PDB file of C-alpha atoms in Angstrom:
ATOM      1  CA  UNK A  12     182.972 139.531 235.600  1.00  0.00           C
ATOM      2  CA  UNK A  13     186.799 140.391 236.366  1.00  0.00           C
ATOM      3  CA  UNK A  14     187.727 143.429 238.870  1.00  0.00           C
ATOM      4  CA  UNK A  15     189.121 146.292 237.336  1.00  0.00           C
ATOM      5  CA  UNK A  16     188.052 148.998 240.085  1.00  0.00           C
ATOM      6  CA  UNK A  17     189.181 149.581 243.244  1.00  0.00           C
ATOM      7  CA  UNK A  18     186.870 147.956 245.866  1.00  0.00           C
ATOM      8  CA  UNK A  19     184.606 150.246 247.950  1.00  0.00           C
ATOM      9  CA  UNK A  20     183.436 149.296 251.140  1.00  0.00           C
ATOM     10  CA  UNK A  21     182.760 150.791 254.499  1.00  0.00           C
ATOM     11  CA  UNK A  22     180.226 150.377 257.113  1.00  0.00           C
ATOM     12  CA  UNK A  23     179.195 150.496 260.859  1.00  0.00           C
ATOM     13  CA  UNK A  24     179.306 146.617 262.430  1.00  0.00           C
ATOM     14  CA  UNK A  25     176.434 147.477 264.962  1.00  0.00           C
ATOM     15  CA  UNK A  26     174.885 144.240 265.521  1.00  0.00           C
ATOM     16  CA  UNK A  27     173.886 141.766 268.369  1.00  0.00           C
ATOM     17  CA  UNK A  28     176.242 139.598 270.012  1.00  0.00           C
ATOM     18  CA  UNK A  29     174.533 136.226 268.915  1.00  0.00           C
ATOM     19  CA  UNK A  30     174.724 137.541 265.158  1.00  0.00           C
ATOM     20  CA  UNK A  31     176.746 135.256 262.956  1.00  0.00           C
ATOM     21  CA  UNK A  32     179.110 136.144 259.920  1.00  0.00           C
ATOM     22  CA  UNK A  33     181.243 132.792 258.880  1.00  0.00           C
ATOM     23  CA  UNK A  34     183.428 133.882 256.063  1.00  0.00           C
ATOM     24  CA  UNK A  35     184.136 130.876 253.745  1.00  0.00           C
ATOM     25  CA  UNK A  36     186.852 129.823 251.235  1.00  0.00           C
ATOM     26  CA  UNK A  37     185.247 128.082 248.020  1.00  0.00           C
ATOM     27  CA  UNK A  38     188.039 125.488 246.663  1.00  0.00           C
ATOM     28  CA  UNK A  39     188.941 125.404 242.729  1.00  0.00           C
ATOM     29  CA  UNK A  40     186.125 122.829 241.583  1.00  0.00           C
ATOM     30  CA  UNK A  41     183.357 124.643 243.841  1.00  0.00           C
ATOM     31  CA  UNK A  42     184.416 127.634 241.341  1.00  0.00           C
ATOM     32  CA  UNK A  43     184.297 126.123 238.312  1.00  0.00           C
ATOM     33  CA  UNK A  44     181.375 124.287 238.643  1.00  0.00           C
ATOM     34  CA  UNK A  45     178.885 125.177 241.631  1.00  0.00           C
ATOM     35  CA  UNK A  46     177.129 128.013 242.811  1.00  0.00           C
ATOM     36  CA  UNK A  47     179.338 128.734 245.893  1.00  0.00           C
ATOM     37  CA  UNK A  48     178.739 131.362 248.818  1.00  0.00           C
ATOM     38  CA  UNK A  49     181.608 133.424 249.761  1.00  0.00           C
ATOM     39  CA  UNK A  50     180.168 134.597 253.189  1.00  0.00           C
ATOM     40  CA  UNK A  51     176.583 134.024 254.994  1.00  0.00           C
ATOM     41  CA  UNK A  52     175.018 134.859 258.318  1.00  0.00           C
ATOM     42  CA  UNK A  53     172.675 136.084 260.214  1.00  0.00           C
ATOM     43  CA  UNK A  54     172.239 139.922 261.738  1.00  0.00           C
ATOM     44  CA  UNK A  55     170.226 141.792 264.275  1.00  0.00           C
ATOM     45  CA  UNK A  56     171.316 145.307 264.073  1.00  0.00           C
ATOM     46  CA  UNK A  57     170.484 148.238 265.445  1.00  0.00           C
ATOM     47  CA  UNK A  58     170.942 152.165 264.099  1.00  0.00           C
ATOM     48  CA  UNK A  59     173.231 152.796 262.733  1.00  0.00           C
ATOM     49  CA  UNK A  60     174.157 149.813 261.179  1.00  0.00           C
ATOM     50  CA  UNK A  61     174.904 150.103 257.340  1.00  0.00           C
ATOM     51  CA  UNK A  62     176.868 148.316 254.808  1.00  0.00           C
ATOM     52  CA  UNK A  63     178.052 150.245 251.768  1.00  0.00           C
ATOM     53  CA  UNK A  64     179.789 148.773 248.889  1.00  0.00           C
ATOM     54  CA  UNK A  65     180.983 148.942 244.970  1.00  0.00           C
ATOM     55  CA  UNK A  66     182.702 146.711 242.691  1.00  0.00           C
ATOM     56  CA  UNK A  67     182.541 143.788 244.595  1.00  0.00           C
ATOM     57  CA  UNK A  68     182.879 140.763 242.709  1.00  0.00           C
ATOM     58  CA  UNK A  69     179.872 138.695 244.318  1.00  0.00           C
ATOM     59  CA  UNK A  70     176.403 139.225 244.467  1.00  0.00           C
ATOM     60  CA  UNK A  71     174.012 138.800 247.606  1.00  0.00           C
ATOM     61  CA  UNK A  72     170.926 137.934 248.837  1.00  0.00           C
ATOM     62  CA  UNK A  73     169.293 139.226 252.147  1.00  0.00           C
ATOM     63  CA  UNK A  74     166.255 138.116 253.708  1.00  0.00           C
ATOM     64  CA  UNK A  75     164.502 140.213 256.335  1.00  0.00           C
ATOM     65  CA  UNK A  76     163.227 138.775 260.079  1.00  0.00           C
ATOM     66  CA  UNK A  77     161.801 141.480 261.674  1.00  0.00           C
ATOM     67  CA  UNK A  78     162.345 144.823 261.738  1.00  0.00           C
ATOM     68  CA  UNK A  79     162.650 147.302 259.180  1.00  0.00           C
ATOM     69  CA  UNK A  80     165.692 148.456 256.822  1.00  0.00           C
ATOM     70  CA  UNK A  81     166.233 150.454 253.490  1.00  0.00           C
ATOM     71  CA  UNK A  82     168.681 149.303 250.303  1.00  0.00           C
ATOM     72  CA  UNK A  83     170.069 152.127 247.921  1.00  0.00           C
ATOM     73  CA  UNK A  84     170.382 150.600 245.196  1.00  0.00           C
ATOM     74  CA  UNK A  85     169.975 151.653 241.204  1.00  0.00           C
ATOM     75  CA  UNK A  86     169.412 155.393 241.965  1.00  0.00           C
ATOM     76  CA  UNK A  87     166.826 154.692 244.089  1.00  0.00           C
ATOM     77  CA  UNK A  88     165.692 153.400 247.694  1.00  0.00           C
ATOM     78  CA  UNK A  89     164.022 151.032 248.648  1.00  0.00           C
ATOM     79  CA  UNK A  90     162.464 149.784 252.150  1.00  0.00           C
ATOM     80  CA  UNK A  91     162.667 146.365 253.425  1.00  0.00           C
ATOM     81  CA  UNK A  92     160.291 144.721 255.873  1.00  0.00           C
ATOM     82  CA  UNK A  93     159.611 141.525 257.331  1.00  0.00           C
ATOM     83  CA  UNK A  94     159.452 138.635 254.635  1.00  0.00           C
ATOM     84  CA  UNK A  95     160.941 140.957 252.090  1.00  0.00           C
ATOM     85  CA  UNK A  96     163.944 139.737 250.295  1.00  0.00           C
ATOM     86  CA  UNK A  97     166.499 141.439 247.966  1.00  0.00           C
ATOM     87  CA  UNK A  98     168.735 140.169 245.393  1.00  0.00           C
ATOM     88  CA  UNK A  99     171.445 142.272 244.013  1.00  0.00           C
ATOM     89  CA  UNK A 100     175.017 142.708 242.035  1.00  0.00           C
ATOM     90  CA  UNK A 101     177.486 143.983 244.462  1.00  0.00           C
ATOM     91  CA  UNK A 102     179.714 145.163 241.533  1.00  0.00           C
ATOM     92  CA  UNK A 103     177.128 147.931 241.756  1.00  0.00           C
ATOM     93  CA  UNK A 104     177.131 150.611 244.656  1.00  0.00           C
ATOM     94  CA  UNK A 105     174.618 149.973 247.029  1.00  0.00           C
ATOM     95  CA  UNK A 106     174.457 150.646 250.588  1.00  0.00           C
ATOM     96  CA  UNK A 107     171.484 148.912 252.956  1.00  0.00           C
ATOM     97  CA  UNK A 108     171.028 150.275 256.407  1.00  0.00           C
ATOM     98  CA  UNK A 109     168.788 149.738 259.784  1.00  0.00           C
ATOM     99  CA  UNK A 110     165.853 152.106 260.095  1.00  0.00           C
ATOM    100  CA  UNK A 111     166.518 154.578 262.915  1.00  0.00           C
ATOM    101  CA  UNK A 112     163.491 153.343 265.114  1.00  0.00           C
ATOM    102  CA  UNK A 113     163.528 149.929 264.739  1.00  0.00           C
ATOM    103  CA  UNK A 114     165.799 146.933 264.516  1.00  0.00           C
ATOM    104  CA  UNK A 115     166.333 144.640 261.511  1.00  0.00           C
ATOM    105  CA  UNK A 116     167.083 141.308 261.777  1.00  0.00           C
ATOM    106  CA  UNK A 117     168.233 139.719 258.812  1.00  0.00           C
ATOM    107  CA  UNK A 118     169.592 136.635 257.260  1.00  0.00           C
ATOM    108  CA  UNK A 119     172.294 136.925 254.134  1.00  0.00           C
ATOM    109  CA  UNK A 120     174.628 134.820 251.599  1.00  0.00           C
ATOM    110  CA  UNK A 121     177.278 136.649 249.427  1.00  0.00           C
ATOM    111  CA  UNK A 122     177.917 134.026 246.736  1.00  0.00           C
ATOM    112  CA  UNK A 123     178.787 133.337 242.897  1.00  0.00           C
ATOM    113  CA  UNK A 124     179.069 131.682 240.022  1.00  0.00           C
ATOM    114  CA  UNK A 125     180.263 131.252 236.626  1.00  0.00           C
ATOM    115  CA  UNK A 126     176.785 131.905 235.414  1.00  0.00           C
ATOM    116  CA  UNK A 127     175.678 134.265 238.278  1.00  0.00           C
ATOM    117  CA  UNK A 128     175.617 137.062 236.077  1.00  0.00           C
ATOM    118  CA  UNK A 129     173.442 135.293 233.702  1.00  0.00           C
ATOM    119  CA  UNK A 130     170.757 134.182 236.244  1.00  0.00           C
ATOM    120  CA  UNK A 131     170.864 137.950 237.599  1.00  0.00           C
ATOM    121  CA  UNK A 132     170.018 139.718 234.092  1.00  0.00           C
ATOM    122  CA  UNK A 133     166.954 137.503 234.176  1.00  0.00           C
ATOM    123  CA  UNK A 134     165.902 138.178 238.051  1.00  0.00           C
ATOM    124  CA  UNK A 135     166.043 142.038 236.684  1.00  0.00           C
ATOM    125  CA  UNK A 136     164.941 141.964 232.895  1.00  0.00           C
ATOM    126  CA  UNK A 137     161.676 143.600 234.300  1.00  0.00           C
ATOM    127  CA  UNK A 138     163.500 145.737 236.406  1.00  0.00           C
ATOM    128  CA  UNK A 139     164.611 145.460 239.988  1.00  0.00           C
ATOM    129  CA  UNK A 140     161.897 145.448 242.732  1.00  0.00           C
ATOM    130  CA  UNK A 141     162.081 144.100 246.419  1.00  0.00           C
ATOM    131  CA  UNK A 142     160.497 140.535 246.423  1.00  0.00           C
ATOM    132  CA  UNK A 143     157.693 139.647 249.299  1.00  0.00           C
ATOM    133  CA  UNK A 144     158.267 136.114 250.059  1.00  0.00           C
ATOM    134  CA  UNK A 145     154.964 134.466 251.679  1.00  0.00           C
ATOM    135  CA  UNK A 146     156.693 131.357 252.654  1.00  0.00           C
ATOM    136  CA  UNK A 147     158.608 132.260 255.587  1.00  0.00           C
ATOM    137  CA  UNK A 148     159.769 128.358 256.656  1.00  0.00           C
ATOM    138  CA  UNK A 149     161.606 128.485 253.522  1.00  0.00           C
ATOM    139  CA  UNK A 150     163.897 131.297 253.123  1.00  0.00           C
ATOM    140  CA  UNK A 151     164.890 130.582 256.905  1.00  0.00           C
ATOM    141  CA  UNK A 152     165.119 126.583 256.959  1.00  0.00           C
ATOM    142  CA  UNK A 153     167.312 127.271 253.206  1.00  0.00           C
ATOM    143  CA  UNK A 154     169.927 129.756 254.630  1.00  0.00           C
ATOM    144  CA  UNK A 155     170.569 128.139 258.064  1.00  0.00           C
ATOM    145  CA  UNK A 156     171.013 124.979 256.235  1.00  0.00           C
ATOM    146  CA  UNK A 157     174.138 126.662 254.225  1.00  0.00           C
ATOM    147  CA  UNK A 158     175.208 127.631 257.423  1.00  0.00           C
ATOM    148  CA  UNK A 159     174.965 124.495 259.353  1.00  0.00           C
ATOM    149  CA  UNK A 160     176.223 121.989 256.314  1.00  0.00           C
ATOM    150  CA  UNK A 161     179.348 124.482 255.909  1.00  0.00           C
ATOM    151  CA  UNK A 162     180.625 124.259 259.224  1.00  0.00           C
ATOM    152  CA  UNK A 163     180.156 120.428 258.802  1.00  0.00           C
ATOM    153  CA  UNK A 164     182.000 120.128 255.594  1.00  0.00           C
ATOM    154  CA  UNK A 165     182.199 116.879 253.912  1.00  0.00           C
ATOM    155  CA  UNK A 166     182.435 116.030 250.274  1.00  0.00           C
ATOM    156  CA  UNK A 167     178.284 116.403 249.513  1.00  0.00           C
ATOM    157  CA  UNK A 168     179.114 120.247 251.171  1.00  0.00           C
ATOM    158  CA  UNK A 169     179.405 122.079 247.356  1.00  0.00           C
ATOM    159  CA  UNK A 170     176.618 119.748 245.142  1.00  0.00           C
ATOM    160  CA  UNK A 171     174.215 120.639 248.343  1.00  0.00           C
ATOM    161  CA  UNK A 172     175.048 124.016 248.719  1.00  0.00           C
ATOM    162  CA  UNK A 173     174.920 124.849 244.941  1.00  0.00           C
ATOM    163  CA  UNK A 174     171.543 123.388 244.627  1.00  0.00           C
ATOM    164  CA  UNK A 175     169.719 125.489 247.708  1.00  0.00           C
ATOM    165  CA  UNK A 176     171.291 128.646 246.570  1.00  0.00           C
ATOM    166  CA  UNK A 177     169.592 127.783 243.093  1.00  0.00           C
ATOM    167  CA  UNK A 178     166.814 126.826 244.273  1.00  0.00           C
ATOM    168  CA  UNK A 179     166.389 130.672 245.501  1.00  0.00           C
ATOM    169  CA  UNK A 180     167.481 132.177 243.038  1.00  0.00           C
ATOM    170  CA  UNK A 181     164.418 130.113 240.905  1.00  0.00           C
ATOM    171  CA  UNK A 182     161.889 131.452 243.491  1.00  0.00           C
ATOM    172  CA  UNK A 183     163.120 134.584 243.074  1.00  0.00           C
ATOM    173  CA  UNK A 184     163.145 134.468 239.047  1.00  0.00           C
ATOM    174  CA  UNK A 185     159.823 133.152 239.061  1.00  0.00           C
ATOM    175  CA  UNK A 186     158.282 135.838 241.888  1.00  0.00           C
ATOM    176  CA  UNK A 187     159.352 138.681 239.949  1.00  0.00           C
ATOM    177  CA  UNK A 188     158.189 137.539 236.499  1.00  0.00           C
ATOM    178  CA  UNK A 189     154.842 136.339 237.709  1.00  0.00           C
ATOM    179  CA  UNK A 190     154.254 138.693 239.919  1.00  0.00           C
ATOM    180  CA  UNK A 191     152.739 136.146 241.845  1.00  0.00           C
ATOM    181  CA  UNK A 192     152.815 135.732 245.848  1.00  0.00           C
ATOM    182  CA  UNK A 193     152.396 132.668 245.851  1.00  0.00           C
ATOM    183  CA  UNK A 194     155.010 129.923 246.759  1.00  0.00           C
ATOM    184  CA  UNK A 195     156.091 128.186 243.408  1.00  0.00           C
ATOM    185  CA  UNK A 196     155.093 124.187 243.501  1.00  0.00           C
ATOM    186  CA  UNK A 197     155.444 122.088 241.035  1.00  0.00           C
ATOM    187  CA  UNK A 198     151.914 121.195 239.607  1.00  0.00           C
ATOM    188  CA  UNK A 199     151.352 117.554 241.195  1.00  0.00           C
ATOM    189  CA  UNK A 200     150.165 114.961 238.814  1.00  0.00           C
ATOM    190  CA  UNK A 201     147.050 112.796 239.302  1.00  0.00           C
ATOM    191  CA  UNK A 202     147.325 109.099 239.968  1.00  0.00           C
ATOM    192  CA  UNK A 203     145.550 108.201 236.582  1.00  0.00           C
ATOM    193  CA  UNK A 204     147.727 110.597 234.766  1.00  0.00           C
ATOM    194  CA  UNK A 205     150.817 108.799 236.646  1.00  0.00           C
ATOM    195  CA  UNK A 206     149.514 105.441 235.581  1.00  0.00           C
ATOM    196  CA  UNK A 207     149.125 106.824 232.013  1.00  0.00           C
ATOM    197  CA  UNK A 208     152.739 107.753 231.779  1.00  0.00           C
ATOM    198  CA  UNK A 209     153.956 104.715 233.098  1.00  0.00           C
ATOM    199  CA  UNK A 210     151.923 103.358 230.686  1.00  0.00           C
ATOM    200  CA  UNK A 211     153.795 104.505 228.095  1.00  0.00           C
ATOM    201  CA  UNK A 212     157.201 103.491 228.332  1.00  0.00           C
TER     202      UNK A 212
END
């Protein structure tokens, strides 16, 4: 998904001191192969915070704390509340912003792929909606682990960080085309059924 538009982006950077914004360099191989974040971080912002952007190559996910905030996204806007989460292609205009009574504290990932596109178009093929997430521990513990294993870089740092960003993105897939609240587990299997299959190989 080449640039051929002149990048949009403006905003107001009205946020708390102990926000964090690490802006990150992906190597060659991360690229080719991995799901790699450009930039992540958490906010707490205050009116009139907004970000607006188009034809961004890199799409983002944001997850809310507290607080409240609205997206503009697809012609349409959208508010964003605590445990709501948003996943969107920033080749697209959109512009998110803090309500003007409240706060919103947020945590976020910029990041890409060579089959981010791909995983997007499915996220959306019922159409676009803010996701509720019930379980809180998750988002949080998923995002400041990106942030914590990238300013400890070592040579697990892409393989690890590829497979948390996908494994949000497959909550996300699977919240919007179930419908369904609920955390996704995988079904657990029954100790006779476990002997069975051992059984047969």
């Amino acid at each position: 998904m080449p640039q051929h538009h002149k990048l949009l982006e403006r905003g107001s950077n009205i946020w708390s001191d102990d926000s964090i914004r690490l802006i990150l360099t992906p190597n060659n191989n991360a690229k080719k192969i991995y799901f790699y974040p450009q930039e992540i971080g958490y906010f707490k912002t205050t009116y009139p915070y907004f970000s607006e952007r188009q034809y961004l190559y890199s799409f983002l996910i944001v997850y809310t704390l507290s607080g409240k905030g609205y997206l503009e996204y697809n012609d349409d806007i959208f508010q964003v509340k605590k445990n709501d989460c948003f996943f969107i292609n920033c080749n697209e205009h959109h512009l998110y912003r803090t309500d003007k009574n409240e706060d919103w504290e947020f945590l976020w990932i910029h990041f890409n792929a060579n089959n981010a596109f791909e995983y997007y178009n499915e996220f959306t093929k019922n159409g676009f909606k803010i996701i509720h997430c019930q379980d809180r521990y998750f988002w949080e513990e998923t995002l400041w682990q990106i942030m914590a294993i990238q300013q400890a870089r070592d040579i697990t740092t892409d393989a690890i960080t590829s497979n948390l960003i996908n494994s949000m993105l497959t909550q996300l897939i699977i919240r919007n085309i179930t419908d369904n609240d609920d955390f996704f587990t995988i079904p657990k299997i029954h100790s006779k059924n476990r002997k069975r299959n051992r059984q047969k190989f």
